[in-house]
Every structure is written in C-alpha cells, then in structure tokens.
Short mmCIF file of C-alpha atoms and ligand atoms in Angstrom, two decimals:
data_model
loop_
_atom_site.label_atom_id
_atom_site.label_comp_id
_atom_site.label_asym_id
_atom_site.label_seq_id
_atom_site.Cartn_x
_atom_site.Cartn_y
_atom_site.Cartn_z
CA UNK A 1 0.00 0.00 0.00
CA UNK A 2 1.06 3.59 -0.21
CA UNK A 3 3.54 4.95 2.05
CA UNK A 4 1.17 8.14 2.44
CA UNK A 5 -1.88 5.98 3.62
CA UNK A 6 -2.98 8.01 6.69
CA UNK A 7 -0.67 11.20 6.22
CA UNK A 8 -1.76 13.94 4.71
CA UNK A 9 -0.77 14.09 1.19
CA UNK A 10 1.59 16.86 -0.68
CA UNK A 11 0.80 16.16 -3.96
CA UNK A 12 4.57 18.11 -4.39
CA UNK A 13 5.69 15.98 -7.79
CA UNK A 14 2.40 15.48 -9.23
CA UNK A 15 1.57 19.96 -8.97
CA UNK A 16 4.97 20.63 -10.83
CA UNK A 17 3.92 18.20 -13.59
CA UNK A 18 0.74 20.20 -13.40
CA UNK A 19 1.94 23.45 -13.55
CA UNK A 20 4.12 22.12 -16.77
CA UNK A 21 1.08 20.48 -18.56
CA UNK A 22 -0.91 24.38 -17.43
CA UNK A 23 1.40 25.66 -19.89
CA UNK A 24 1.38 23.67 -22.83
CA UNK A 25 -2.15 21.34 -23.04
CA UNK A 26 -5.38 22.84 -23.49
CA UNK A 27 -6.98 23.36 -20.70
CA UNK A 28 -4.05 21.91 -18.53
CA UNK A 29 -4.11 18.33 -19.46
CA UNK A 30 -6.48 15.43 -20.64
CA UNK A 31 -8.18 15.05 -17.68
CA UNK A 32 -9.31 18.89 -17.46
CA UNK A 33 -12.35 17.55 -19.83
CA UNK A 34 -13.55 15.04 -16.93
CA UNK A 35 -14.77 17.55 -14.06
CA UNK A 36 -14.56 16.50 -10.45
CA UNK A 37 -11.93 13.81 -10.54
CA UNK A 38 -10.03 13.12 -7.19
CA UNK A 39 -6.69 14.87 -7.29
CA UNK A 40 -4.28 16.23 -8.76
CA UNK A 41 -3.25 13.37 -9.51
CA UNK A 42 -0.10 12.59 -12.34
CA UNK A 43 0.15 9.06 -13.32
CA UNK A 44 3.91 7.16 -13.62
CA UNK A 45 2.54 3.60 -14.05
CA UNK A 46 -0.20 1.15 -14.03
CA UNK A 47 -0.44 -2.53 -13.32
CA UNK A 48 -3.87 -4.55 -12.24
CA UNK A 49 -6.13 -2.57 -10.94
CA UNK A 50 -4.01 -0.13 -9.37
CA UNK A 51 -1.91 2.56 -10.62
CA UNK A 52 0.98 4.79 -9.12
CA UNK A 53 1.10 8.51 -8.79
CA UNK A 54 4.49 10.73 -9.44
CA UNK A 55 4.81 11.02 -5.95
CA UNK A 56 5.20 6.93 -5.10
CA UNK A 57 1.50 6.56 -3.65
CA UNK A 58 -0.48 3.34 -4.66
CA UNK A 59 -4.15 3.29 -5.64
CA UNK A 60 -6.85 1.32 -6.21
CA UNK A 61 -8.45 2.55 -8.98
CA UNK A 62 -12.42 2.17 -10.16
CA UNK A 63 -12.04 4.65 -12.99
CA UNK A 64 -9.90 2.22 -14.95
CA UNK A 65 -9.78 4.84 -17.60
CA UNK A 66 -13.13 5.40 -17.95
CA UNK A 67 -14.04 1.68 -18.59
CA UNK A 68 -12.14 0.38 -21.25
CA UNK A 69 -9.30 -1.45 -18.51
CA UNK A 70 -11.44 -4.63 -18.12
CA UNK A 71 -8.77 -7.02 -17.56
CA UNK A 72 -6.27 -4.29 -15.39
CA UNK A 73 -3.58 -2.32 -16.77
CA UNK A 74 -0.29 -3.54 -18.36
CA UNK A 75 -2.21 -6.72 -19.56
CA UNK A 76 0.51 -9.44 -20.58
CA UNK A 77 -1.81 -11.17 -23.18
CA UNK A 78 -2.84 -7.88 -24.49
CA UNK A 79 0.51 -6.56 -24.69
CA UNK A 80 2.01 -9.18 -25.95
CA UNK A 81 -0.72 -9.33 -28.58
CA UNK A 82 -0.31 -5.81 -29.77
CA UNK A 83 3.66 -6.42 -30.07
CA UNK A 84 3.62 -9.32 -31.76
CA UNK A 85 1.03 -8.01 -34.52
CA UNK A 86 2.98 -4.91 -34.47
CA UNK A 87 6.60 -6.96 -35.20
CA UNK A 88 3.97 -7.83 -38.13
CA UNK A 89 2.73 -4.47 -39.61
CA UNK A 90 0.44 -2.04 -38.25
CA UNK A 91 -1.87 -0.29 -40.89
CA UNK A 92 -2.83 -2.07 -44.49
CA UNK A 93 -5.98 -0.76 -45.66
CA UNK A 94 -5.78 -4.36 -46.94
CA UNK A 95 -7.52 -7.39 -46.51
CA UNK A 96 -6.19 -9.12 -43.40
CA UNK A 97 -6.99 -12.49 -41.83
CA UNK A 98 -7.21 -10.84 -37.60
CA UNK A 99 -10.39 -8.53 -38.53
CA UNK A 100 -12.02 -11.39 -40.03
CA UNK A 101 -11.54 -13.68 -36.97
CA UNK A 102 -12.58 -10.82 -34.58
CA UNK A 103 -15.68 -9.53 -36.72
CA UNK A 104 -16.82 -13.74 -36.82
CA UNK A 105 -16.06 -13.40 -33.06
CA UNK A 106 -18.17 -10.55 -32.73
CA UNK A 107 -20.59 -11.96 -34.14
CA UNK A 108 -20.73 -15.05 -32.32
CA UNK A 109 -21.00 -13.43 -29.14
CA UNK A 110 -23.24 -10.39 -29.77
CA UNK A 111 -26.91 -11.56 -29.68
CA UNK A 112 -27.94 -9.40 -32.68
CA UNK A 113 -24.46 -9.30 -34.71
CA UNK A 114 -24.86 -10.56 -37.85
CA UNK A 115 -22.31 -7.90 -39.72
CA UNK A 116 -19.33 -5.48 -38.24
CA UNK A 117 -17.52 -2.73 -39.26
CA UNK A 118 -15.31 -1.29 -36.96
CA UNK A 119 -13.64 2.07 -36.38
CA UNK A 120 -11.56 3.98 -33.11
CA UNK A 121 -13.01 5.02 -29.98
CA UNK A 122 -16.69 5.37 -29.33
CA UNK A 123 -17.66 8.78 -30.36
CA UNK A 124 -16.34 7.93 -34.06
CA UNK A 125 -18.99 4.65 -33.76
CA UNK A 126 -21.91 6.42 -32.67
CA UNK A 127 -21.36 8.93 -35.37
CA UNK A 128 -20.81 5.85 -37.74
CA UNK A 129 -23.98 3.84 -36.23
CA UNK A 130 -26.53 7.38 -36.17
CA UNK A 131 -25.32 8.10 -40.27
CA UNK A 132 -26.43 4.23 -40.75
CA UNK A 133 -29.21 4.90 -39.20
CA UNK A 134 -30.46 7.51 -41.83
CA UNK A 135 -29.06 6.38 -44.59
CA UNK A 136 -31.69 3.30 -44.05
CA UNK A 137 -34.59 4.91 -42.96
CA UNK A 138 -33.82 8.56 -45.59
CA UNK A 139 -35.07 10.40 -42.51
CA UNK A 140 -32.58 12.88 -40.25
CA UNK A 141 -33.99 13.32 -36.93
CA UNK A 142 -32.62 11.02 -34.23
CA UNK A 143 -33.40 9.81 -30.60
CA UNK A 144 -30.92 9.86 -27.92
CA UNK A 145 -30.60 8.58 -24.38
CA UNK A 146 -27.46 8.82 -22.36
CA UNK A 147 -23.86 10.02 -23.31
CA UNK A 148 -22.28 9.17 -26.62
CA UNK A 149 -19.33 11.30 -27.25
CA UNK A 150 -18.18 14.72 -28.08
CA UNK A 151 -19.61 15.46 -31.54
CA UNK A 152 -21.89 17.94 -32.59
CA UNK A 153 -25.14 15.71 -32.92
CA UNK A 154 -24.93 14.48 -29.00
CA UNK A 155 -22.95 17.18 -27.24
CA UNK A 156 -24.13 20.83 -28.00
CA UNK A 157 -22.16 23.69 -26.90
CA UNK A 158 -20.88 26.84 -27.66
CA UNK A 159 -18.71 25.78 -31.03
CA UNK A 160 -21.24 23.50 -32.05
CA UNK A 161 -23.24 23.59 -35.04
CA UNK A 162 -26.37 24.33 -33.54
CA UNK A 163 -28.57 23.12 -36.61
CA UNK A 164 -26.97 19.54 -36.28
CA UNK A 165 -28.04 19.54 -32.93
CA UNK A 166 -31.63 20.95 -33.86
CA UNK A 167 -31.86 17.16 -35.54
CA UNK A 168 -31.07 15.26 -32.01
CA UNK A 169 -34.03 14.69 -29.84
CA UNK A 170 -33.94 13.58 -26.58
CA UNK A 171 -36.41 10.88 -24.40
CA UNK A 172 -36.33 10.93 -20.81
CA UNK A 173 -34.71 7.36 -19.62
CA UNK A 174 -37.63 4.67 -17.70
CA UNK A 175 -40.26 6.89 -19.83
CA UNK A 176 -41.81 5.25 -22.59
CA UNK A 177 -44.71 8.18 -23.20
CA UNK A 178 -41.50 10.75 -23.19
CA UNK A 179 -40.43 8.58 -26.52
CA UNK A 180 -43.99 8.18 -27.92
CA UNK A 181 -44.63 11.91 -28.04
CA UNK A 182 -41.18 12.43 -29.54
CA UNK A 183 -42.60 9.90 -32.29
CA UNK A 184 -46.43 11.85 -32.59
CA UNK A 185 -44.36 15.28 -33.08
CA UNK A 186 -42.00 13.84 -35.29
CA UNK A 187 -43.89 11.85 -37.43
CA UNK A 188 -42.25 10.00 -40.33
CA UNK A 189 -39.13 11.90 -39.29
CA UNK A 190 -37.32 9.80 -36.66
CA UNK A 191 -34.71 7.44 -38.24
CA UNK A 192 -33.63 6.25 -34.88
CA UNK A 193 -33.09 5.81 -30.81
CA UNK A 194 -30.36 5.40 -29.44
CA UNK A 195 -29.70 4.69 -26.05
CA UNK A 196 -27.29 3.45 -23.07
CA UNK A 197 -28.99 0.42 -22.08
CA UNK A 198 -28.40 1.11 -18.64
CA UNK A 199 -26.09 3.14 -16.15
CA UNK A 200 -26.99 4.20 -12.98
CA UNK A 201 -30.45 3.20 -13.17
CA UNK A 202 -31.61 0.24 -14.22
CA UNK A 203 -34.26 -0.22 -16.91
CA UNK A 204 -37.92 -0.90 -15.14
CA UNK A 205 -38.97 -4.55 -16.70
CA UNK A 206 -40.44 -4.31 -20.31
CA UNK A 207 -38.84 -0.82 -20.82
CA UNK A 208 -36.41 -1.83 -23.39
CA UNK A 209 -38.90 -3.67 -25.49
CA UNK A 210 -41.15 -0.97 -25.25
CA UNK A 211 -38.78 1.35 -26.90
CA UNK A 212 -37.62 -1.33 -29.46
CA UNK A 213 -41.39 -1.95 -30.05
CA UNK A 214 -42.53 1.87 -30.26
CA UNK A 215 -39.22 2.21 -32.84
CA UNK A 216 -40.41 -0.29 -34.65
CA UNK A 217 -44.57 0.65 -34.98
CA UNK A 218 -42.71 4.02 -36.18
CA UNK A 219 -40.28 2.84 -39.04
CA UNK A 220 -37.41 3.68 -36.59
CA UNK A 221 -34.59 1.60 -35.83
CA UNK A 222 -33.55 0.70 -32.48
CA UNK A 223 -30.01 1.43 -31.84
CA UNK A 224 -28.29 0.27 -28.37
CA UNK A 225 -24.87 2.31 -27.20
CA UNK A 226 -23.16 -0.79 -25.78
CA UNK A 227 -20.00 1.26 -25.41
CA UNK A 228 -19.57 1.23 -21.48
CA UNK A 229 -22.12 -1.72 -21.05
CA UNK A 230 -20.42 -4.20 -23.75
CA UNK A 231 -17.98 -6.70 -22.61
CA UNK A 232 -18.90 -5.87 -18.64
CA UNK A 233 -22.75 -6.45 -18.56
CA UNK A 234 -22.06 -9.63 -20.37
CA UNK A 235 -20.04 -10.67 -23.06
CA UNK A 236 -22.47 -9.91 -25.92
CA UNK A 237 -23.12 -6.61 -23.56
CA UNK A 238 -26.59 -5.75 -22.11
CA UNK A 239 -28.46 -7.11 -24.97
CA UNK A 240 -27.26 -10.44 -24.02
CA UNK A 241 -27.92 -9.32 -20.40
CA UNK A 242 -31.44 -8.22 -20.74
CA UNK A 243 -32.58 -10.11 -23.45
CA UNK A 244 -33.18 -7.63 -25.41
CA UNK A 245 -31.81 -7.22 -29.32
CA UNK A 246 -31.47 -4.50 -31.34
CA UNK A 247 -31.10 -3.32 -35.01
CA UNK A 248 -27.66 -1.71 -34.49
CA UNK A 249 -24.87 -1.65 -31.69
CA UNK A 250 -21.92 -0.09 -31.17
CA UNK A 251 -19.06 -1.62 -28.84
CA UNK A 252 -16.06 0.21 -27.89
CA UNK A 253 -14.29 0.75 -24.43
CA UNK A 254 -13.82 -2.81 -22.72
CA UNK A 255 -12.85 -4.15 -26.23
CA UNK A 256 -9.56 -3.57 -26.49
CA UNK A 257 -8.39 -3.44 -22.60
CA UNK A 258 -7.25 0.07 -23.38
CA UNK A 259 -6.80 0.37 -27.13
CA UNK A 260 -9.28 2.40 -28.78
CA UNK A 261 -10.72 -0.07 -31.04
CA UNK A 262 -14.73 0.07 -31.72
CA UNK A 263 -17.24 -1.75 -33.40
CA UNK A 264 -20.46 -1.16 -35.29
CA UNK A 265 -22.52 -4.99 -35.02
CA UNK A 266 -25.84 -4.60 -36.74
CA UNK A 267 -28.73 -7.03 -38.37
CA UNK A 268 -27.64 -8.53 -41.70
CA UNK A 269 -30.68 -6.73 -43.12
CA UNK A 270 -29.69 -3.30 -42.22
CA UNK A 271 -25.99 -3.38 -42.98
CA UNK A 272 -25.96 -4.80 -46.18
CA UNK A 273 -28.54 -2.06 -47.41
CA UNK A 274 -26.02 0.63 -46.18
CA UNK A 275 -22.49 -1.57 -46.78
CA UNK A 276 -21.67 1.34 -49.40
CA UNK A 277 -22.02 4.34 -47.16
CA UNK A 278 -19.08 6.43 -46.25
CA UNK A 279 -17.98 5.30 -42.65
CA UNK A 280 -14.40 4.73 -42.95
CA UNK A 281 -11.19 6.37 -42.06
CA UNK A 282 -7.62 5.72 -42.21
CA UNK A 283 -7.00 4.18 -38.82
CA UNK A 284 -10.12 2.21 -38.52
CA UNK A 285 -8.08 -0.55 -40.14
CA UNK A 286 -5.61 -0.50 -37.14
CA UNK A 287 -4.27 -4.22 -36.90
CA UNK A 288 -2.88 -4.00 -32.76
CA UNK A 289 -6.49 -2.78 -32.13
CA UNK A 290 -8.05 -5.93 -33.91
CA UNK A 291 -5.24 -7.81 -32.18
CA UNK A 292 -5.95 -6.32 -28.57
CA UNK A 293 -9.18 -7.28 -28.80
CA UNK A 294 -9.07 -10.54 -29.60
CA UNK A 295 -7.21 -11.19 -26.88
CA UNK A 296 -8.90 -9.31 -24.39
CA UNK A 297 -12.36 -11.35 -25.60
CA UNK A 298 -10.40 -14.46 -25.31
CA UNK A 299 -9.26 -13.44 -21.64
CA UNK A 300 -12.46 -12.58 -19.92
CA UNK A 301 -14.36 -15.40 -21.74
CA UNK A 302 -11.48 -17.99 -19.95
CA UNK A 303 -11.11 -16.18 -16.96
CA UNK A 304 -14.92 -16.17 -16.46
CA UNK A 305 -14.37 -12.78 -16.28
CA UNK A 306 -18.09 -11.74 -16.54
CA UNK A 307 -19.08 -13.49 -13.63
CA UNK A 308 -16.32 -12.04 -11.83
CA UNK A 309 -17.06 -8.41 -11.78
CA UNK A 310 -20.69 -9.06 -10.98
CA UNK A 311 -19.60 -10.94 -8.11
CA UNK A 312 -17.23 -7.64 -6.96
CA UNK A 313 -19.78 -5.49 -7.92
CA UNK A 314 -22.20 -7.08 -5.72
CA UNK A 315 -20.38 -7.38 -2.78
CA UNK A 316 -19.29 -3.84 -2.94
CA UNK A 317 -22.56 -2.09 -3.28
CA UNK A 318 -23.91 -4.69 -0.47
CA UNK A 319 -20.96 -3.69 1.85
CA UNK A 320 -21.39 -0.03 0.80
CA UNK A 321 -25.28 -0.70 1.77
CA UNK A 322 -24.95 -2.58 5.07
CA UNK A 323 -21.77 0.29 5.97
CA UNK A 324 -23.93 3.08 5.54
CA UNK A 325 -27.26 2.16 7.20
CA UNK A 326 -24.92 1.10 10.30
CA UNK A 327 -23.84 4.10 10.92
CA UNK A 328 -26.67 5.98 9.93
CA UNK A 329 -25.54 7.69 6.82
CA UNK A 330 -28.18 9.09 4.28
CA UNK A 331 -26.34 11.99 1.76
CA UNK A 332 -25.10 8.97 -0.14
CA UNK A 333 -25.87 7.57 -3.92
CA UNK A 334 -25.87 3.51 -4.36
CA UNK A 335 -26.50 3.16 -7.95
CA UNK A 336 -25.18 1.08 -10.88
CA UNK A 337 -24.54 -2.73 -10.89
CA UNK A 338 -21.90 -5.89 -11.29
CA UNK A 339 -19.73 -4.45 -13.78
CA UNK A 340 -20.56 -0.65 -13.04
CA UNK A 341 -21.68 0.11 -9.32
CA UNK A 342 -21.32 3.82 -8.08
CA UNK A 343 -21.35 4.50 -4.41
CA UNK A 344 -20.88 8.29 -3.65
CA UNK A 345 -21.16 10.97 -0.85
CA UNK A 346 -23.25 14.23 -1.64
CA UNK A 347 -23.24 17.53 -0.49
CA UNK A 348 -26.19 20.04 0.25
CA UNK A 349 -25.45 22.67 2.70
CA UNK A 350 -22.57 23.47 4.77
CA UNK A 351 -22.48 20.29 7.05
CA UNK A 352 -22.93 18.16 4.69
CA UNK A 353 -20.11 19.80 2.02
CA UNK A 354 -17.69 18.70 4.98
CA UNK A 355 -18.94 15.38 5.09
CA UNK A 356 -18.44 15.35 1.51
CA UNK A 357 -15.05 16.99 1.13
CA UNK A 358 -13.58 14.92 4.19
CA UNK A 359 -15.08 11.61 2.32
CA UNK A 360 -13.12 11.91 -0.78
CA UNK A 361 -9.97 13.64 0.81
CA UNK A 362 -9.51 10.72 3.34
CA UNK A 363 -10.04 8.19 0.72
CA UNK A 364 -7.67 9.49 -1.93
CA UNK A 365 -5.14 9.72 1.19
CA UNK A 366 -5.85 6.05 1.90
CA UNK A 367 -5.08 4.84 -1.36
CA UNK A 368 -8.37 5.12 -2.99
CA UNK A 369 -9.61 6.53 -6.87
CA UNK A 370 -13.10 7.08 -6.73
CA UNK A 371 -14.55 9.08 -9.09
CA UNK A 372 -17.46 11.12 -7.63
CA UNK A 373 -19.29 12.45 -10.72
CA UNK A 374 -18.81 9.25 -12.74
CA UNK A 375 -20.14 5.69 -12.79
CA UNK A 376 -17.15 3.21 -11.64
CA UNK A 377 -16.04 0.65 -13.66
CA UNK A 378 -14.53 -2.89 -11.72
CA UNK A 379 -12.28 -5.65 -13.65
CA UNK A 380 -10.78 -8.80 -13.63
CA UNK A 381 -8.03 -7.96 -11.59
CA UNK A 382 -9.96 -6.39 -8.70
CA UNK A 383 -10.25 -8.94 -6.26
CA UNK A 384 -12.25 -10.17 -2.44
CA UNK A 385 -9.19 -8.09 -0.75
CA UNK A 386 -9.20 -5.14 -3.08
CA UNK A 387 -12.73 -4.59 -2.04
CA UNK A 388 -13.05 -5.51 1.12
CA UNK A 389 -10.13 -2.66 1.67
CA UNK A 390 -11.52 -0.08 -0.07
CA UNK A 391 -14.94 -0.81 2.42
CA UNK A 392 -12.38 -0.85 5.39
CA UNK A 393 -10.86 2.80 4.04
CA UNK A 394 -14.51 4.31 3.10
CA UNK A 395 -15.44 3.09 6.68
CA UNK A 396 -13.10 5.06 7.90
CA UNK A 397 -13.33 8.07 5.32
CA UNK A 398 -17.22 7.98 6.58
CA UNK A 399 -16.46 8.01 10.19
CA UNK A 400 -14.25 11.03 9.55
CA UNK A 401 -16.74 12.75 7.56
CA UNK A 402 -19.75 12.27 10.44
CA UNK A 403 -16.65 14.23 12.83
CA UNK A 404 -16.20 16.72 10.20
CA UNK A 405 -19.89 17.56 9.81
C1 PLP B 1 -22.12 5.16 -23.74
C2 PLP B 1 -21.01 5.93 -24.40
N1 PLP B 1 -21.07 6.15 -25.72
C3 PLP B 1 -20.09 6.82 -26.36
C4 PLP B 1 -19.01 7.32 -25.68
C5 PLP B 1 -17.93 8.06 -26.41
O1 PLP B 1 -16.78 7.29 -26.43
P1 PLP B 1 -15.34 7.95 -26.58
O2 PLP B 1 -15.11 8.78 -25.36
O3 PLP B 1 -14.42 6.77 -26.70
O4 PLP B 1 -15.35 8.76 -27.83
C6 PLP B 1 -18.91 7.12 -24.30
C7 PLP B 1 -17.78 7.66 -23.55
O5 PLP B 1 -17.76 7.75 -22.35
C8 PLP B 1 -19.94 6.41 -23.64
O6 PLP B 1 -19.90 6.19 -22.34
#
C-alpha cells in the first residue's frame, strides 16, 4: 500500500507536472475535460487494478480509464498481442486475416451481430452507427438517451453547429410516453433511438422492449450504445444481459483493454442495405487494435471474467449498503450494478459539504480513486481483498466525515 496511507498528502511531484502540462495542453491536461476527478493526480505507471502517482503513492483505482481497462492495466496477453502483430505491420488498408476472426467473433458473441464494421473510440462509432441509421430509414432526426461522445449531434455547446443539434431529440430514460410523443411530433421523421442500455439506473422490466417496439410501430430503428455496457454487462453486452436485441450496436471501451478499437454490429438486413455508405477512415483498419481485442475477448471469456465483476460489484454495493445504514448515513448515492456500481457521498449545505469533502480527501489519502461524478467501472483484476479494503478505508473516510460535519 502507499507509504502516504494516513498522512496527509503533498501532492509536491504530481503539482509541478501540473503546472508544466498548465502551460502547454489545453486546458491543462487530458483530464481537465472530466470535471470533479479526485486529485491532482499525475500518473507514472499502471499494473492490475491499481496505478501509481508521481509522488510513489499506490491506488486502487475504479475509474480504470473510464471503462475500457477490463482485464487491469499492463495486460501481458494484451501486450504481448499488440507487439507481436505490431513486429507484423500495423496499418494495411488491406484485406487481413485478424479482422475477419474478430468480426466472426463478434458476431458469435453479440446476440444481434450478424455484420461489423469497426472504427476507433466510441464517439467515431456512434457517429458511424446514427449516419447508418439515416441512410436506411432517408429520414434525419434522431433519438438519444445517455452520453455518446463529443460530436456535434450528441454534445451541443458553444462551437457546435447548432442546426446539427436541432436534428437530435432527446427521451427521458424509464419513460416510454416521453419517446412516444417524440414519435407523434416527429412523425415519419425519426430514423432512430439510441440509447445506453443502462447506467446508474436500471431499466424498469419491459422498458427496453417498449422502446424497441414503439421504434419499430414508427419505421425507426432501435439502436443500443453498448459502449460502457459491452464486454462488462455480459459478453455480448446488455443485450445479451437483458434479453433484449437491437437493429444496431456499437461496442467500444472494454474491447480492447485500453486500445481504442470500436465496433459497429448490426442485423444482416440493415448493414448490407447501407455496406456502401461512407464510414471509414484511415486508422479504422488498425491491426494492434483488432489484435488487442481478440485477446482481451479471449481473456475474460477464460477467466470467467463476466461473472467475476458481478460478483465484486455485488459485494461492494452490499458492503457499501450494510456500511452506511450502520452508521446511519443518508447523503449517499448507491446506484449502478456488477460491472458498473457507483457508491458516492453528496453535499447540500454546509455540514454536509464537509462530510463530503472529508469523504473523498480521506479516501484518496488512503489509497483510494473514486470518481465522484462518474459511474465506476470494476475488472478482472480487482479482487475479495481489493474490495473488502476499499470498504475498510470508506469506513473510515465515513467516520471522519460524520466528525467533520
Ligand atoms: C455510452 C457511451 N457512448 C459513447 C461514448 C464516447 O466514447 P469515446 O469517449 O471513446 O469517444 C462514451 C464515452 O464515455 C460512452 O460512455
């Protein structure tokens, strides 16, 4: 564990790195686009589920990069899987035998894959899947439910073109009349949903069918965003979870263990009516990608790997549960599930900010990365120990907090 555990931390290496990255990255580094991560934090290395900070202190982390570190960091199967296709050439544009065997993966595992393209990172898929999407149907306006990346469509803001975003509707999540007024006002325009299956709330029973069944009655497809959910919720993501299939997916994070590959999975039908449309780009033909994922899929299939993070997943959110109504806390979120839990501390007024504040201070200091304004994210190499400690430190965080308040 971290030499600092219980000390008060300096954070001395990790604010000159800071103050160097203040003057040269927008916005003062990477992570200035996440808001309200625990920190300031500067990485030197990663192995498991843990990572080290410039300044020699351990964590156990439940950000894992925002989901796609499923099997922990510094994988040895996935690394030596990206070196050994990279020994072999990188980038062909050419036919080549590893994306065959990963689509015909894909496509085993994924309830409703029947073809895949793929492409990098998850924004550039839903972009890819939502341009599918109207090239089938000839109709522009579109559906959305949950985050799906930075582009114009899905994330309006000042610098975006505000007449793409006119075209993106959005349905309130658990509300099926929310989507079935969208489709009355928007008759005969909608080409589709789509959605995060789930996050921190789960769907109420029959809500995904109802919105795959009110897509359909409407000539709309039903489009899933399987990009945190996929390869956590199960294999074959949610759909395969909930039962649920839809027209088109789109895979990305967990994939790869870390490399940015992505996939676009869709019905047979609906993909070879749009195989000709424009969704390609230079490095979606990225062979340590294709090669990273295979062996990440290969990992968490042997490894049971699944069944593993539900099992941590449970037993945190029940520990988090029993810890909290013990000693009588109540400003606290316990959402999520398995794969992706979130357990978190809120403010409100002044007593409870110092609750808050203490909370996330104390468990940073005791070796702890939990992000508070983000869904966590377990994987295969969190284990019983790692969680039972982090219950023993948020115990303790808690108790800390109540004195604070
Ligand atoms: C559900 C979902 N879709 C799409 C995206 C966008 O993916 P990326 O950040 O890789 O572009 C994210 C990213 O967090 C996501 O969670």
């Amino acid at each position: 564990m971290s030499p600092t555990h219980g000390t008060a931390r300096s954070f001395e290496r990790s604010l000159k790195w800071q103050k160097r990255a203040e003057a040269v990255i927008l916005g003062g580094g990477q992570a200035h686009k996440r808001a309200r991560l625990p920190g300031p934090l500067m990485i030197e290395r990663g192995e498991g589920c843990r990572f080290w900070d410039v300044d020699g202190a351990e964590y156990i982390d439940y950000l894992m990069g925002y989901g796609p570190v499923v099997l922990g960091y510094a994988h040895p199967r996935v690394l030596q899987a990206v070196a050994e296709q990279c020994a072999r050439g990188n980038v062909f544009n050419v036919g080549h035998t590893l994306e065959v065997e990963l689509a015909e993966k894909l496509v085993e595992i994924i309830p409703s894959a029947e073809r895949v393209t793929f492409c990098v990172g998850g924004s550039d898929g839903t972009s890819g899947v939502i341009k599918l999407a109207r090239a089938y149907t000839g109709r522009e306006k579109i559906v959305r439910s949950g985050y799906h990346g930075w582009h114009d469509w899905c994330h309006s803001e000042r610098g975006a073109l505000l007449g793409t975003a006119a075209y993106t509707l959005t349905m309130a999540y658990n509300d099926l009349a929310s989507l079935e007024r969208l489709f009355e006002q928007h008759r005969g325009g909608i080409a589709c949903v789509i959605m995060e299956p789930v996050g921190y709330e789960a769907p109420l029973p029959g809500y995904l069918e109802g919105v795959k069944q009110l897509c359909h009655d409407n000539g709309a497809l039903f489009v899933l965003d399987e990009v945190k959910t996929g390869f956590r919720y199960a294999l074959g993501g949610a759909q395969e979870h909930f039962g649920v299939t839809p027209d088109l997916s789109v895979f990305s994070k967990a994939m790869g263990n870390g490399f940015g590959i992505c996939a676009i999975t869709g019905s047979a039908e609906v993909m070879d009516d749009v195989a000709g449309v424009w969704v390609a780009a230079t490095f979606h033909g990225e062979m340590s990608l294709v090669a990273a994922a295979l062996a990440t899929i290969a990992e968490i299939e042997e490894k049971d790997g699944i069944e593993h993070m539900w099992h941590l997943g449970n037993m945190l959110l029940d520990g988090y549960r029993e810890m909290t109504d013990r000693l009588g806390v109540e400003n606290v979120r316990l959402e999520g599930a398995g794969p992706m839990p979130f357990f978190g501390v809120t403010g409100g007024d002044e007593r409870l900010d110092a609750m808050r504040s203490t909370f996330y201070r104390e468990t940073l200091d005791g070796g702890l990365y939990l992000p508070e304004a983000h869904i966590w994210f377990l994987s295969l190499a969190h284990t019983d120990a790692d969680i039972a400690r982090t219950l023993e430190v948020s115990e303790a965080a808690l108790r800390k907090g109540l004195a604070a308040a």
